[in-house]
mmCIF file of C-alpha atoms in Angstrom:
data_model
loop_
_atom_site.group_PDB
_atom_site.id
_atom_site.type_symbol
_atom_site.label_atom_id
_atom_site.label_comp_id
_atom_site.label_asym_id
_atom_site.label_seq_id
_atom_site.Cartn_x
_atom_site.Cartn_y
_atom_site.Cartn_z
ATOM 1 C CA MET Z 87 -6.866 -33.709 -16.197
ATOM 2 C CA THR Z 88 -8.056 -30.347 -17.275
ATOM 3 C CA ILE Z 89 -6.816 -27.326 -15.990
ATOM 4 C CA LYS Z 90 -9.041 -25.342 -13.268
ATOM 5 C CA VAL Z 91 -9.376 -21.681 -12.171
ATOM 6 C CA ILE Z 92 -10.480 -20.525 -9.408
ATOM 7 C CA GLY Z 93 -11.513 -16.725 -10.390
ATOM 8 C CA PHE Z 94 -13.653 -13.959 -11.113
ATOM 9 C CA ALA Z 95 -13.854 -13.480 -15.209
ATOM 10 C CA ARG Z 96 -14.802 -9.893 -14.644
ATOM 11 C CA SER Z 97 -11.545 -9.642 -12.527
ATOM 12 C CA THR Z 98 -8.625 -8.120 -14.204
ATOM 13 C CA ASN Z 99 -6.224 -10.435 -12.295
ATOM 14 C CA THR Z 100 -8.227 -13.477 -13.041
ATOM 15 C CA LEU Z 101 -8.471 -12.170 -17.127
ATOM 16 C CA ARG Z 102 -4.855 -12.355 -17.126
ATOM 17 C CA VAL Z 103 -4.961 -15.849 -16.821
ATOM 18 C CA ILE Z 104 -7.926 -16.428 -19.065
ATOM 19 C CA SER Z 105 -5.935 -14.617 -21.915
ATOM 20 C CA CYS Z 106 -2.942 -16.844 -21.476
ATOM 21 C CA LEU Z 107 -4.557 -19.675 -21.381
ATOM 22 C CA ASN Z 108 -6.395 -18.451 -24.444
ATOM 23 C CA GLU Z 109 -3.687 -17.278 -26.094
ATOM 24 C CA LEU Z 110 -1.664 -20.911 -25.525
ATOM 25 C CA GLY Z 111 -4.550 -22.567 -26.652
ATOM 26 C CA ILE Z 112 -4.947 -24.453 -23.688
ATOM 27 C CA PRO Z 113 -8.110 -26.055 -22.615
ATOM 28 C CA TYR Z 114 -9.750 -25.534 -19.005
ATOM 29 C CA GLN Z 115 -12.428 -24.734 -16.430
ATOM 30 C CA LEU Z 116 -13.043 -21.542 -14.409
ATOM 31 C CA GLU Z 117 -14.627 -22.262 -11.230
ATOM 32 C CA PRO Z 118 -15.582 -18.983 -9.925
ATOM 33 C CA PRO Z 119 -16.018 -18.521 -5.936
ATOM 34 C CA ALA Z 120 -19.522 -18.208 -4.311
ATOM 35 C CA ASP Z 121 -18.817 -14.265 -3.857
ATOM 36 C CA PHE Z 122 -15.593 -12.397 -2.647
ATOM 37 C CA ALA Z 123 -16.586 -13.495 0.920
ATOM 38 C CA ALA Z 124 -15.769 -17.017 0.462
ATOM 39 C CA ILE Z 125 -12.003 -16.119 -0.460
ATOM 40 C CA LYS Z 126 -11.112 -14.973 3.191
ATOM 41 C CA LYS Z 127 -12.776 -17.812 4.568
ATOM 42 C CA ASP Z 128 -10.163 -19.898 7.003
ATOM 43 C CA ASP Z 129 -10.786 -22.927 4.537
ATOM 44 C CA TYR Z 130 -9.680 -20.619 1.318
ATOM 45 C CA LEU Z 131 -6.894 -19.154 3.514
ATOM 46 C CA ALA Z 132 -5.416 -22.868 4.248
ATOM 47 C CA ASN Z 133 -6.058 -24.527 1.450
ATOM 48 C CA LYS Z 134 -6.099 -22.025 -1.896
ATOM 49 C CA HIS Z 135 -4.408 -19.418 -0.616
ATOM 50 C CA PRO Z 136 -3.374 -17.734 2.342
ATOM 51 C CA PHE Z 137 -3.425 -14.060 1.296
ATOM 52 C CA GLY Z 138 -7.164 -14.279 0.536
ATOM 53 C CA LYS Z 139 -6.798 -13.663 -3.320
ATOM 54 C CA ILE Z 140 -7.710 -15.246 -6.606
ATOM 55 C CA PRO Z 141 -6.701 -16.179 -9.402
ATOM 56 C CA VAL Z 142 -5.393 -19.742 -8.231
ATOM 57 C CA LEU Z 143 -4.792 -22.495 -10.478
ATOM 58 C CA TYR Z 144 -4.917 -26.369 -10.365
ATOM 59 C CA ASP Z 145 -2.836 -28.397 -13.023
ATOM 60 C CA GLY Z 146 -3.908 -31.978 -11.737
ATOM 61 C CA ASP Z 147 -2.536 -31.637 -8.018
ATOM 62 C CA TYR Z 148 -0.001 -28.629 -8.794
ATOM 63 C CA LYS Z 149 -1.550 -25.576 -7.571
ATOM 64 C CA ILE Z 150 -0.120 -21.888 -8.361
ATOM 65 C CA SER Z 151 -1.246 -18.749 -7.345
ATOM 66 C CA GLU Z 152 -0.749 -15.007 -8.360
ATOM 67 C CA SER Z 153 -1.735 -14.172 -11.818
ATOM 68 C CA ARG Z 154 2.109 -13.315 -13.264
ATOM 69 C CA ALA Z 155 3.452 -16.401 -11.740
ATOM 70 C CA ILE Z 156 0.743 -18.632 -12.838
ATOM 71 C CA CYS Z 157 1.202 -17.228 -16.714
ATOM 72 C CA ARG Z 158 4.971 -17.877 -16.615
ATOM 73 C CA TYR Z 159 4.010 -21.243 -15.418
ATOM 74 C CA LEU Z 160 1.535 -21.941 -18.378
ATOM 75 C CA VAL Z 161 3.965 -20.485 -20.926
ATOM 76 C CA SER Z 162 6.861 -22.758 -19.542
ATOM 77 C CA LYS Z 163 5.186 -25.933 -19.200
ATOM 78 C CA TYR Z 164 2.752 -25.263 -22.738
ATOM 79 C CA GLN Z 165 4.121 -22.927 -24.956
ATOM 80 C CA GLY Z 166 4.213 -24.573 -28.403
ATOM 81 C CA LYS Z 167 2.351 -27.684 -27.067
ATOM 82 C CA TYR Z 168 -1.597 -26.840 -28.712
ATOM 83 C CA ASN Z 169 -0.529 -24.030 -30.997
ATOM 84 C CA ASN Z 170 2.798 -21.724 -32.269
ATOM 85 C CA THR Z 171 2.483 -18.446 -30.264
ATOM 86 C CA ILE Z 172 5.174 -17.475 -28.580
ATOM 87 C CA LEU Z 173 4.577 -15.240 -25.405
ATOM 88 C CA ILE Z 174 8.103 -15.357 -24.116
ATOM 89 C CA PRO Z 175 10.721 -15.634 -26.636
ATOM 90 C CA HIS Z 176 13.189 -18.480 -26.241
ATOM 91 C CA ASP Z 177 16.568 -16.251 -26.567
ATOM 92 C CA VAL Z 178 17.682 -15.106 -23.109
ATOM 93 C CA HIS Z 179 18.709 -11.242 -24.284
ATOM 94 C CA GLU Z 180 14.792 -11.370 -25.929
ATOM 95 C CA ALA Z 181 13.278 -12.845 -23.311
ATOM 96 C CA GLY Z 182 15.033 -10.652 -20.399
ATOM 97 C CA LEU Z 183 13.657 -7.525 -22.299
ATOM 98 C CA VAL Z 184 10.021 -9.068 -22.149
ATOM 99 C CA ASP Z 185 10.557 -9.715 -18.746
ATOM 100 C CA GLN Z 186 11.682 -5.812 -17.795
ATOM 101 C CA PHE Z 187 8.325 -4.961 -19.725
ATOM 102 C CA ILE Z 188 6.583 -6.761 -17.278
ATOM 103 C CA PHE Z 189 7.957 -5.017 -14.679
ATOM 104 C CA TYR Z 190 6.996 -1.842 -16.469
ATOM 105 C CA GLU Z 191 3.372 -3.226 -16.101
ATOM 106 C CA SER Z 192 3.946 -4.144 -12.814
ATOM 107 C CA PHE Z 193 5.615 -0.795 -11.119
ATOM 108 C CA TYR Z 194 4.263 2.164 -13.171
ATOM 109 C CA TYR Z 195 1.141 1.032 -15.549
ATOM 110 C CA GLU Z 196 -0.496 -1.251 -12.769
ATOM 111 C CA PRO Z 197 -0.551 0.347 -9.342
ATOM 112 C CA VAL Z 198 -2.217 3.794 -11.733
ATOM 113 C CA VAL Z 199 -4.766 1.948 -12.981
ATOM 114 C CA ALA Z 200 -5.742 -0.014 -10.243
ATOM 115 C CA LYS Z 201 -6.629 2.920 -8.526
ATOM 116 C CA ILE Z 202 -8.706 4.548 -11.048
ATOM 117 C CA ILE Z 203 -10.655 1.442 -11.545
ATOM 118 C CA ILE Z 204 -11.282 0.870 -7.495
ATOM 119 C CA HIS Z 205 -12.379 4.267 -7.009
ATOM 120 C CA GLU Z 206 -14.127 4.650 -10.279
ATOM 121 C CA ILE Z 207 -15.594 1.342 -10.920
ATOM 122 C CA VAL Z 208 -15.420 -0.616 -7.350
ATOM 123 C CA LEU Z 209 -15.882 2.820 -5.049
ATOM 124 C CA LYS Z 210 -17.572 4.764 -7.576
ATOM 125 C CA THR Z 211 -15.890 7.960 -6.036
ATOM 126 C CA PRO Z 212 -14.502 9.056 -9.471
ATOM 127 C CA GLU Z 213 -13.751 12.725 -8.303
ATOM 128 C CA SER Z 214 -11.904 11.503 -5.725
ATOM 129 C CA GLU Z 215 -8.457 13.186 -4.981
ATOM 130 C CA ILE Z 216 -6.820 9.417 -5.313
ATOM 131 C CA ALA Z 217 -8.255 9.237 -8.552
ATOM 132 C CA LYS Z 218 -7.830 12.359 -10.083
ATOM 133 C CA ARG Z 219 -3.764 12.028 -9.189
ATOM 134 C CA ALA Z 220 -3.975 8.475 -10.660
ATOM 135 C CA LEU Z 221 -5.465 9.665 -13.859
ATOM 136 C CA LYS Z 222 -2.527 12.238 -14.284
ATOM 137 C CA ASP Z 223 0.125 9.938 -13.494
ATOM 138 C CA LEU Z 224 -1.384 7.522 -15.882
ATOM 139 C CA ASP Z 225 -1.163 10.366 -18.115
ATOM 140 C CA LYS Z 226 2.498 10.402 -17.827
ATOM 141 C CA VAL Z 227 2.829 6.675 -18.305
ATOM 142 C CA LEU Z 228 1.381 6.527 -21.546
ATOM 143 C CA GLY Z 229 3.383 9.228 -22.669
ATOM 144 C CA VAL Z 230 6.348 7.590 -21.833
ATOM 145 C CA TYR Z 231 4.620 4.057 -23.740
ATOM 146 C CA ASP Z 232 4.009 6.453 -26.898
ATOM 147 C CA LYS Z 233 7.994 6.874 -27.080
ATOM 148 C CA LEU Z 234 8.542 2.715 -25.986
ATOM 149 C CA LEU Z 235 6.104 1.817 -28.762
ATOM 150 C CA GLU Z 236 7.484 4.053 -31.449
ATOM 151 C CA GLY Z 237 8.711 1.946 -34.610
ATOM 152 C CA LYS Z 238 7.402 -1.067 -33.041
ATOM 153 C CA GLU Z 239 4.013 -3.005 -32.949
ATOM 154 C CA TYR Z 240 4.362 -4.457 -29.323
ATOM 155 C CA LEU Z 241 6.626 -3.605 -26.327
ATOM 156 C CA ASN Z 242 9.610 -6.091 -27.452
ATOM 157 C CA GLY Z 243 8.631 -5.796 -31.094
ATOM 158 C CA GLU Z 244 6.406 -8.866 -31.386
ATOM 159 C CA PHE Z 245 3.333 -10.209 -29.350
ATOM 160 C CA SER Z 246 4.547 -11.095 -25.626
ATOM 161 C CA LEU Z 247 3.295 -11.975 -22.243
ATOM 162 C CA ALA Z 248 4.299 -8.295 -21.475
ATOM 163 C CA ASP Z 249 1.631 -6.671 -23.587
ATOM 164 C CA LEU Z 250 -0.954 -9.553 -22.745
ATOM 165 C CA PHE Z 251 -0.575 -8.589 -18.936
ATOM 166 C CA HIS Z 252 -1.455 -4.962 -19.692
ATOM 167 C CA TYR Z 253 -4.688 -5.288 -21.470
ATOM 168 C CA PRO Z 254 -6.939 -6.263 -18.936
ATOM 169 C CA CYS Z 255 -6.705 -3.479 -16.371
ATOM 170 C CA ALA Z 256 -7.085 -0.945 -19.758
ATOM 171 C CA HIS Z 257 -10.151 -2.692 -21.105
ATOM 172 C CA PHE Z 258 -12.245 -1.646 -17.524
ATOM 173 C CA ILE Z 259 -11.239 2.005 -18.106
ATOM 174 C CA TYR Z 260 -10.502 2.560 -21.489
ATOM 175 C CA SER Z 261 -14.512 3.623 -22.761
ATOM 176 C CA SER Z 262 -14.590 6.285 -19.753
ATOM 177 C CA HIS Z 263 -11.161 8.119 -20.432
ATOM 178 C CA ALA Z 264 -10.611 6.992 -24.484
ATOM 179 C CA ASP Z 265 -9.094 10.457 -24.859
ATOM 180 C CA LEU Z 266 -6.158 9.382 -22.778
ATOM 181 C CA TRP Z 267 -5.104 6.605 -24.330
ATOM 182 C CA ASP Z 268 -6.086 7.580 -28.085
ATOM 183 C CA LYS Z 269 -4.322 10.489 -27.930
ATOM 184 C CA ARG Z 270 -1.167 9.110 -28.178
ATOM 185 C CA PRO Z 271 -1.042 7.568 -32.145
ATOM 186 C CA ASN Z 272 1.112 4.463 -30.690
ATOM 187 C CA VAL Z 273 -0.373 3.656 -27.575
ATOM 188 C CA LYS Z 274 -4.037 3.931 -29.534
ATOM 189 C CA LYS Z 275 -2.562 1.217 -32.215
ATOM 190 C CA TRP Z 276 -1.171 -0.792 -30.130
ATOM 191 C CA LEU Z 277 -4.272 -1.131 -28.014
ATOM 192 C CA ASN Z 278 -6.360 -1.519 -30.658
ATOM 193 C CA ARG Z 279 -3.971 -4.635 -31.835
ATOM 194 C CA LEU Z 280 -4.640 -6.067 -28.016
ATOM 195 C CA ARG Z 281 -8.395 -6.082 -28.256
ATOM 196 C CA ASN Z 282 -8.769 -7.441 -31.599
ATOM 197 C CA ARG Z 283 -6.664 -10.412 -30.769
ATOM 198 C CA ASP Z 284 -8.881 -13.639 -30.658
ATOM 199 C CA ALA Z 285 -7.489 -15.098 -27.321
ATOM 200 C CA TRP Z 286 -8.723 -11.166 -25.781
ATOM 201 C CA LYS Z 287 -12.409 -11.515 -27.321
ATOM 202 C CA ALA Z 288 -12.238 -15.161 -26.217
ATOM 203 C CA SER Z 289 -11.754 -13.674 -22.851
ATOM 204 C CA LEU Z 290 -14.357 -11.502 -23.016
ATOM 205 C CA GLU Z 291 -16.846 -14.073 -23.674
ATOM 206 C CA LYS Z 292 -15.993 -15.805 -20.837
ATOM 207 C CA LYS Z 293 -16.776 -12.400 -19.044
ATOM 208 C CA ASN Z 294 -19.716 -11.243 -20.264
ATOM 209 C CA LYS Z 295 -21.368 -14.796 -19.861
ATOM 210 C CA LEU Z 296 -20.398 -15.064 -16.131
ATOM 211 C CA MET F 152 33.759 -7.424 -21.694
ATOM 212 C CA ALA F 153 32.820 -7.207 -17.825
ATOM 213 C CA ILE F 154 29.088 -6.556 -17.237
ATOM 214 C CA LYS F 155 28.624 -2.784 -16.017
ATOM 215 C CA LEU F 156 25.766 -2.200 -13.250
ATOM 216 C CA ILE F 157 24.829 0.841 -13.314
ATOM 217 C CA GLY F 158 23.201 2.076 -9.945
ATOM 218 C CA PHE F 159 23.219 3.919 -6.708
ATOM 219 C CA ALA F 160 25.780 1.803 -4.634
ATOM 220 C CA GLN F 161 23.565 1.363 -1.631
ATOM 221 C CA SER F 162 20.418 1.301 -2.798
ATOM 222 C CA PRO F 163 18.102 -1.883 -2.371
ATOM 223 C CA THR F 164 17.495 -2.322 -5.928
ATOM 224 C CA THR F 165 20.860 -2.208 -6.755
ATOM 225 C CA ARG F 166 22.037 -4.288 -4.174
ATOM 226 C CA ARG F 167 19.181 -7.080 -5.326
ATOM 227 C CA VAL F 168 21.328 -7.326 -8.595
ATOM 228 C CA VAL F 169 24.874 -7.464 -6.939
ATOM 229 C CA LEU F 170 23.576 -10.427 -4.331
ATOM 230 C CA VAL F 171 22.878 -12.317 -7.413
ATOM 231 C CA LEU F 172 26.106 -11.440 -9.364
ATOM 232 C CA ASN F 173 27.861 -12.268 -6.038
ATOM 233 C CA GLU F 174 25.568 -15.744 -5.435
ATOM 234 C CA LEU F 175 26.570 -16.402 -9.021
ATOM 235 C CA GLY F 176 30.049 -15.179 -8.801
ATOM 236 C CA ILE F 177 29.967 -12.925 -12.088
ATOM 237 C CA PRO F 178 32.501 -10.316 -12.440
ATOM 238 C CA TYR F 179 31.109 -7.004 -12.759
ATOM 239 C CA GLU F 180 32.038 -3.096 -12.715
ATOM 240 C CA LEU F 181 30.008 -0.850 -10.397
ATOM 241 C CA GLU F 182 29.282 2.398 -12.406
ATOM 242 C CA SER F 183 28.027 4.692 -9.174
ATOM 243 C CA VAL F 184 25.454 7.277 -9.550
ATOM 244 C CA THR F 185 26.144 9.866 -7.259
ATOM 245 C CA GLU F 186 23.673 12.607 -8.580
ATOM 246 C CA ILE F 187 20.096 11.906 -9.098
ATOM 247 C CA GLN F 188 20.210 14.318 -12.232
ATOM 248 C CA THR F 189 22.346 11.851 -14.022
ATOM 249 C CA ILE F 190 19.343 9.219 -14.556
ATOM 250 C CA LYS F 191 16.923 12.124 -15.687
ATOM 251 C CA THR F 192 18.811 13.057 -18.855
ATOM 252 C CA GLU F 193 17.019 12.962 -22.409
ATOM 253 C CA GLU F 194 20.010 10.786 -23.038
ATOM 254 C CA PHE F 195 19.656 8.357 -20.130
ATOM 255 C CA ILE F 196 16.116 8.055 -20.414
ATOM 256 C CA THR F 197 16.392 7.170 -24.447
ATOM 257 C CA LYS F 198 18.951 5.109 -24.138
ATOM 258 C CA LYS F 199 18.828 2.985 -20.274
ATOM 259 C CA HIS F 200 15.635 3.556 -18.817
ATOM 260 C CA PRO F 201 12.393 5.363 -19.834
ATOM 261 C CA PHE F 202 11.211 5.776 -16.568
ATOM 262 C CA GLY F 203 14.395 7.472 -15.781
ATOM 263 C CA LYS F 204 15.587 4.497 -12.933
ATOM 264 C CA VAL F 205 18.154 2.499 -11.380
ATOM 265 C CA PRO F 206 19.751 -0.375 -11.797
ATOM 266 C CA VAL F 207 20.524 -0.875 -15.144
ATOM 267 C CA LEU F 208 22.718 -3.541 -16.543
ATOM 268 C CA CYS F 209 24.690 -3.384 -19.585
ATOM 269 C CA ASP F 210 26.171 -6.976 -20.882
ATOM 270 C CA GLY F 211 28.180 -6.136 -23.989
ATOM 271 C CA ASP F 212 25.222 -4.505 -26.207
ATOM 272 C CA HIS F 213 22.500 -5.918 -24.345
ATOM 273 C CA VAL F 214 20.782 -3.388 -21.707
ATOM 274 C CA VAL F 215 18.158 -4.619 -19.386
ATOM 275 C CA ASN F 216 16.738 -2.743 -16.684
ATOM 276 C CA GLU F 217 14.215 -3.278 -13.283
ATOM 277 C CA SER F 218 16.302 -5.095 -10.976
ATOM 278 C CA ARG F 219 13.884 -8.307 -10.338
ATOM 279 C CA ALA F 220 14.112 -8.297 -14.421
ATOM 280 C CA ILE F 221 18.113 -8.183 -14.113
ATOM 281 C CA CYS F 222 18.301 -11.116 -11.774
ATOM 282 C CA ARG F 223 16.295 -13.303 -13.664
ATOM 283 C CA TYR F 224 18.105 -12.329 -16.884
ATOM 284 C CA LEU F 225 21.661 -13.236 -15.071
ATOM 285 C CA VAL F 226 20.089 -16.525 -13.735
ATOM 286 C CA SER F 227 18.538 -17.604 -17.352
ATOM 287 C CA LYS F 228 22.153 -16.718 -18.632
ATOM 288 C CA TYR F 229 24.532 -17.414 -16.039
ATOM 289 C CA GLN F 230 23.483 -19.899 -13.839
ATOM 290 C CA LYS F 231 24.774 -22.851 -15.184
ATOM 291 C CA ASP F 232 28.237 -22.091 -15.178
ATOM 292 C CA SER F 233 27.613 -21.616 -11.524
ATOM 293 C CA LYS F 234 26.976 -23.967 -8.502
ATOM 294 C CA THR F 235 24.598 -22.189 -7.160
ATOM 295 C CA VAL F 236 21.005 -22.730 -8.027
ATOM 296 C CA LEU F 237 18.785 -19.588 -7.589
ATOM 297 C CA TYR F 238 16.051 -20.962 -10.145
ATOM 298 C CA PRO F 239 15.229 -24.643 -10.339
ATOM 299 C CA ASP F 240 15.348 -26.343 -13.718
ATOM 300 C CA ASP F 241 12.034 -28.047 -12.899
ATOM 301 C CA VAL F 242 8.759 -26.138 -14.263
ATOM 302 C CA HIS F 243 6.839 -26.721 -11.012
ATOM 303 C CA LYS F 244 9.702 -25.627 -8.149
ATOM 304 C CA ALA F 245 10.640 -22.905 -10.503
ATOM 305 C CA SER F 246 6.588 -21.716 -11.171
ATOM 306 C CA LEU F 247 6.693 -21.704 -7.346
ATOM 307 C CA VAL F 248 9.396 -19.584 -7.126
ATOM 308 C CA GLU F 249 8.046 -17.427 -9.418
ATOM 309 C CA GLN F 250 4.386 -17.602 -6.973
ATOM 310 C CA TYR F 251 7.083 -15.992 -3.863
ATOM 311 C CA ILE F 252 8.743 -13.965 -6.498
ATOM 312 C CA SER F 253 4.883 -12.278 -6.770
ATOM 313 C CA TYR F 254 3.941 -12.629 -2.918
ATOM 314 C CA GLU F 255 7.333 -10.261 -2.644
ATOM 315 C CA LEU F 256 6.012 -7.849 -5.126
ATOM 316 C CA SER F 257 2.543 -7.742 -3.947
ATOM 317 C CA TYR F 258 2.888 -8.100 -0.254
ATOM 318 C CA PHE F 259 6.085 -8.007 1.131
ATOM 319 C CA ASP F 260 7.440 -4.774 -0.828
ATOM 320 C CA PRO F 261 4.671 -2.282 -1.140
ATOM 321 C CA PRO F 262 3.997 -1.324 2.987
ATOM 322 C CA LEU F 263 7.831 -1.817 3.760
ATOM 323 C CA SER F 264 8.704 0.247 0.629
ATOM 324 C CA LYS F 265 6.443 2.973 2.454
ATOM 325 C CA VAL F 266 8.038 2.407 5.944
ATOM 326 C CA LEU F 267 11.263 2.957 4.693
ATOM 327 C CA TYR F 268 10.593 5.954 2.472
ATOM 328 C CA GLN F 269 8.907 7.766 5.574
ATOM 329 C CA GLU F 270 11.552 7.022 8.093
ATOM 330 C CA ILE F 271 14.605 7.180 5.677
ATOM 331 C CA TYR F 272 13.978 8.857 2.466
ATOM 332 C CA ALA F 273 11.764 11.674 3.293
ATOM 333 C CA LYS F 274 13.865 12.707 5.578
ATOM 334 C CA ARG F 275 16.891 13.308 3.361
ATOM 335 C CA ARG F 276 14.880 15.315 1.326
ATOM 336 C CA GLY F 277 13.928 17.528 4.207
ATOM 337 C CA GLU F 278 10.143 16.016 3.976
ATOM 338 C CA PRO F 279 8.251 14.994 7.134
ATOM 339 C CA THR F 280 7.500 11.729 8.354
ATOM 340 C CA ASP F 281 3.846 11.086 8.030
ATOM 341 C CA GLU F 282 3.719 8.493 11.010
ATOM 342 C CA ALA F 283 -0.025 7.723 10.090
ATOM 343 C CA VAL F 284 1.478 6.136 6.965
ATOM 344 C CA VAL F 285 3.993 4.309 9.072
ATOM 345 C CA LYS F 286 1.782 3.079 11.588
ATOM 346 C CA GLN F 287 -0.808 1.601 8.607
ATOM 347 C CA SER F 288 2.081 0.054 6.542
ATOM 348 C CA LEU F 289 3.643 -1.517 9.897
ATOM 349 C CA GLU F 290 0.197 -2.887 10.771
ATOM 350 C CA GLU F 291 0.022 -4.036 6.974
ATOM 351 C CA LEU F 292 3.292 -6.195 6.888
ATOM 352 C CA SER F 293 2.786 -7.548 10.123
ATOM 353 C CA LYS F 294 -0.160 -9.040 8.582
ATOM 354 C CA THR F 295 1.994 -10.034 5.778
ATOM 355 C CA LEU F 296 4.677 -11.574 8.129
ATOM 356 C CA ASP F 297 1.976 -13.338 9.986
ATOM 357 C CA ILE F 298 1.471 -15.389 7.038
ATOM 358 C CA TYR F 299 4.918 -15.840 5.977
ATOM 359 C CA GLU F 300 5.578 -17.552 9.458
ATOM 360 C CA LYS F 301 3.028 -19.844 8.392
ATOM 361 C CA ILE F 302 4.095 -20.386 4.942
ATOM 362 C CA LEU F 303 7.916 -21.360 6.607
ATOM 363 C CA LYS F 304 6.656 -23.969 8.798
ATOM 364 C CA ASP F 305 8.859 -26.655 8.763
ATOM 365 C CA LYS F 306 10.735 -24.636 5.919
ATOM 366 C CA ASP F 307 14.043 -22.487 6.023
ATOM 367 C CA TYR F 308 13.055 -21.119 2.886
ATOM 368 C CA LEU F 309 9.854 -19.789 1.015
ATOM 369 C CA ASN F 310 10.303 -23.244 -1.332
ATOM 370 C CA GLY F 311 11.830 -25.233 0.792
ATOM 371 C CA GLU F 312 15.007 -24.804 -0.611
ATOM 372 C CA TYR F 313 16.950 -21.512 -1.104
ATOM 373 C CA SER F 314 15.683 -19.197 -4.190
ATOM 374 C CA LEU F 315 16.061 -16.381 -6.179
ATOM 375 C CA ALA F 316 12.573 -15.211 -3.871
ATOM 376 C CA ASP F 317 14.189 -15.147 -0.575
ATOM 377 C CA LEU F 318 17.078 -13.387 -1.906
ATOM 378 C CA PHE F 319 14.370 -10.470 -3.408
ATOM 379 C CA HIS F 320 13.126 -9.930 0.078
ATOM 380 C CA LEU F 321 16.631 -9.436 1.383
ATOM 381 C CA PRO F 322 17.915 -5.696 0.676
ATOM 382 C CA CYS F 323 14.675 -4.308 2.284
ATOM 383 C CA ALA F 324 15.038 -6.351 5.233
ATOM 384 C CA HIS F 325 18.625 -5.359 5.321
ATOM 385 C CA ILE F 326 17.755 -2.150 6.063
ATOM 386 C CA VAL F 327 14.966 -2.269 8.301
ATOM 387 C CA TYR F 328 17.582 -4.411 10.415
ATOM 388 C CA ASN F 329 20.251 -1.885 10.094
ATOM 389 C CA ALA F 330 18.210 1.631 9.756
ATOM 390 C CA THR F 331 15.486 1.458 11.368
ATOM 391 C CA GLY F 332 14.272 0.651 15.032
ATOM 392 C CA HIS F 333 11.501 -2.308 13.526
ATOM 393 C CA SER F 334 13.896 -5.312 13.759
ATOM 394 C CA ASP F 335 11.240 -6.448 16.156
ATOM 395 C CA ILE F 336 8.822 -7.033 13.371
ATOM 396 C CA PHE F 337 10.869 -9.913 12.011
ATOM 397 C CA ASP F 338 12.492 -10.977 15.079
ATOM 398 C CA SER F 339 9.166 -11.641 16.994
ATOM 399 C CA ARG F 340 8.131 -14.311 14.664
ATOM 400 C CA PRO F 341 10.403 -17.302 14.781
ATOM 401 C CA ARG F 342 10.193 -18.783 11.752
ATOM 402 C CA VAL F 343 10.545 -15.381 9.444
ATOM 403 C CA LYS F 344 13.743 -14.803 12.128
ATOM 404 C CA ASN F 345 15.255 -17.853 11.582
ATOM 405 C CA TRP F 346 14.537 -17.521 7.344
ATOM 406 C CA LEU F 347 16.081 -13.952 7.509
ATOM 407 C CA ASP F 348 18.938 -15.200 10.228
ATOM 408 C CA LYS F 349 19.955 -17.778 7.507
ATOM 409 C CA LEU F 350 19.938 -15.362 4.562
ATOM 410 C CA ARG F 351 22.692 -13.059 6.459
ATOM 411 C CA GLU F 352 24.696 -15.770 6.708
ATOM 412 C CA ARG F 353 25.047 -16.522 3.301
ATOM 413 C CA ASP F 354 28.787 -15.575 1.673
ATOM 414 C CA ALA F 355 27.007 -13.440 -0.887
ATOM 415 C CA TYR F 356 25.268 -11.752 1.113
ATOM 416 C CA LYS F 357 28.315 -10.341 3.482
ATOM 417 C CA LYS F 358 30.351 -9.843 0.260
ATOM 418 C CA THR F 359 28.032 -7.259 -0.615
ATOM 419 C CA TYR F 360 27.188 -5.291 2.551
ATOM 420 C CA ALA F 361 31.174 -5.253 2.922
ATOM 421 C CA GLU F 362 31.464 -3.405 -0.032
#
């Protein structure tokens, strides 16, 4: 039975999971809810996600939510089954470092980029104080990342789940703030590698079709 | 060579790691940071944590930071030598533990951290407490705990058996009980109260907080 993902192809969290499925070559079906209101209804809260969020993944009878947990599940179960792509290395020390970089994404990067996305794209208030402060914070974070990426193509040397997690959010705000990313040579090259991956391009096609 | 943990001894993030070290019976040395400037130097930022944060764990030459990543690393490497299971072997069960770890990160920690910052850390820095933030954060946390009350129906722990997901919640919950006037937010919900009581009965918890 094919894996089913409930989510919106244009949402950063769903794109994170779609990218992971594409990277690992796993077949799946995307089932978008009717609209955002549908995921706050009692039925959805009781049966799919108690916090009313997407994505949710079904693998047969098994259900799991939270995009990063879903991706880890996919890696644990399917890495190496459909292709040779490694998203979490087998070596415990390398895997530990990938995990560390995943937390950098969760704590230092995503909250800041999410604020910019919400204010610029969702609320359409790019001049708000929150958006402006978030841009300054992002500038500092990317300064750290530029040093982290010195002498490396990816955060942990080789492409991993940590790099994958960063790209969906970047995609949405890159074009309106290209200078912020591109003024840092290592960050610029890194983003370029991420956006040129076949799996990402396939994920984008999904987003643009739906 | 013993594992070395660098951190503020009483901070919830350091204690998160100490809880795992104690649960798995792993010997370690704590290098207590006393001055925040120590972790903002060029050397610390280059060699230990690029964002100037603690805790940082050194296991021989291997350096890893971010408390939850450190905990997962310790489990991956040392759980097999311990009788305590913090992370199931079965991929389906393990992934649900990951799901609950994500709930902690997304829905529990953010509002709770805001309350703790306003009521404890802001005061230490001489900043005024923003009561509006405290109120709004407590409301958000209440909604999360209402959902946890449902999740914990017929279960003592989030995924049925005790796991890393439960442990991750404990350090900030401990501070609520011991240093703020908001313990009713947990205790007014019988299943949440039962869950936290059980977590605080564990030997590893008692050892961590006796130190």
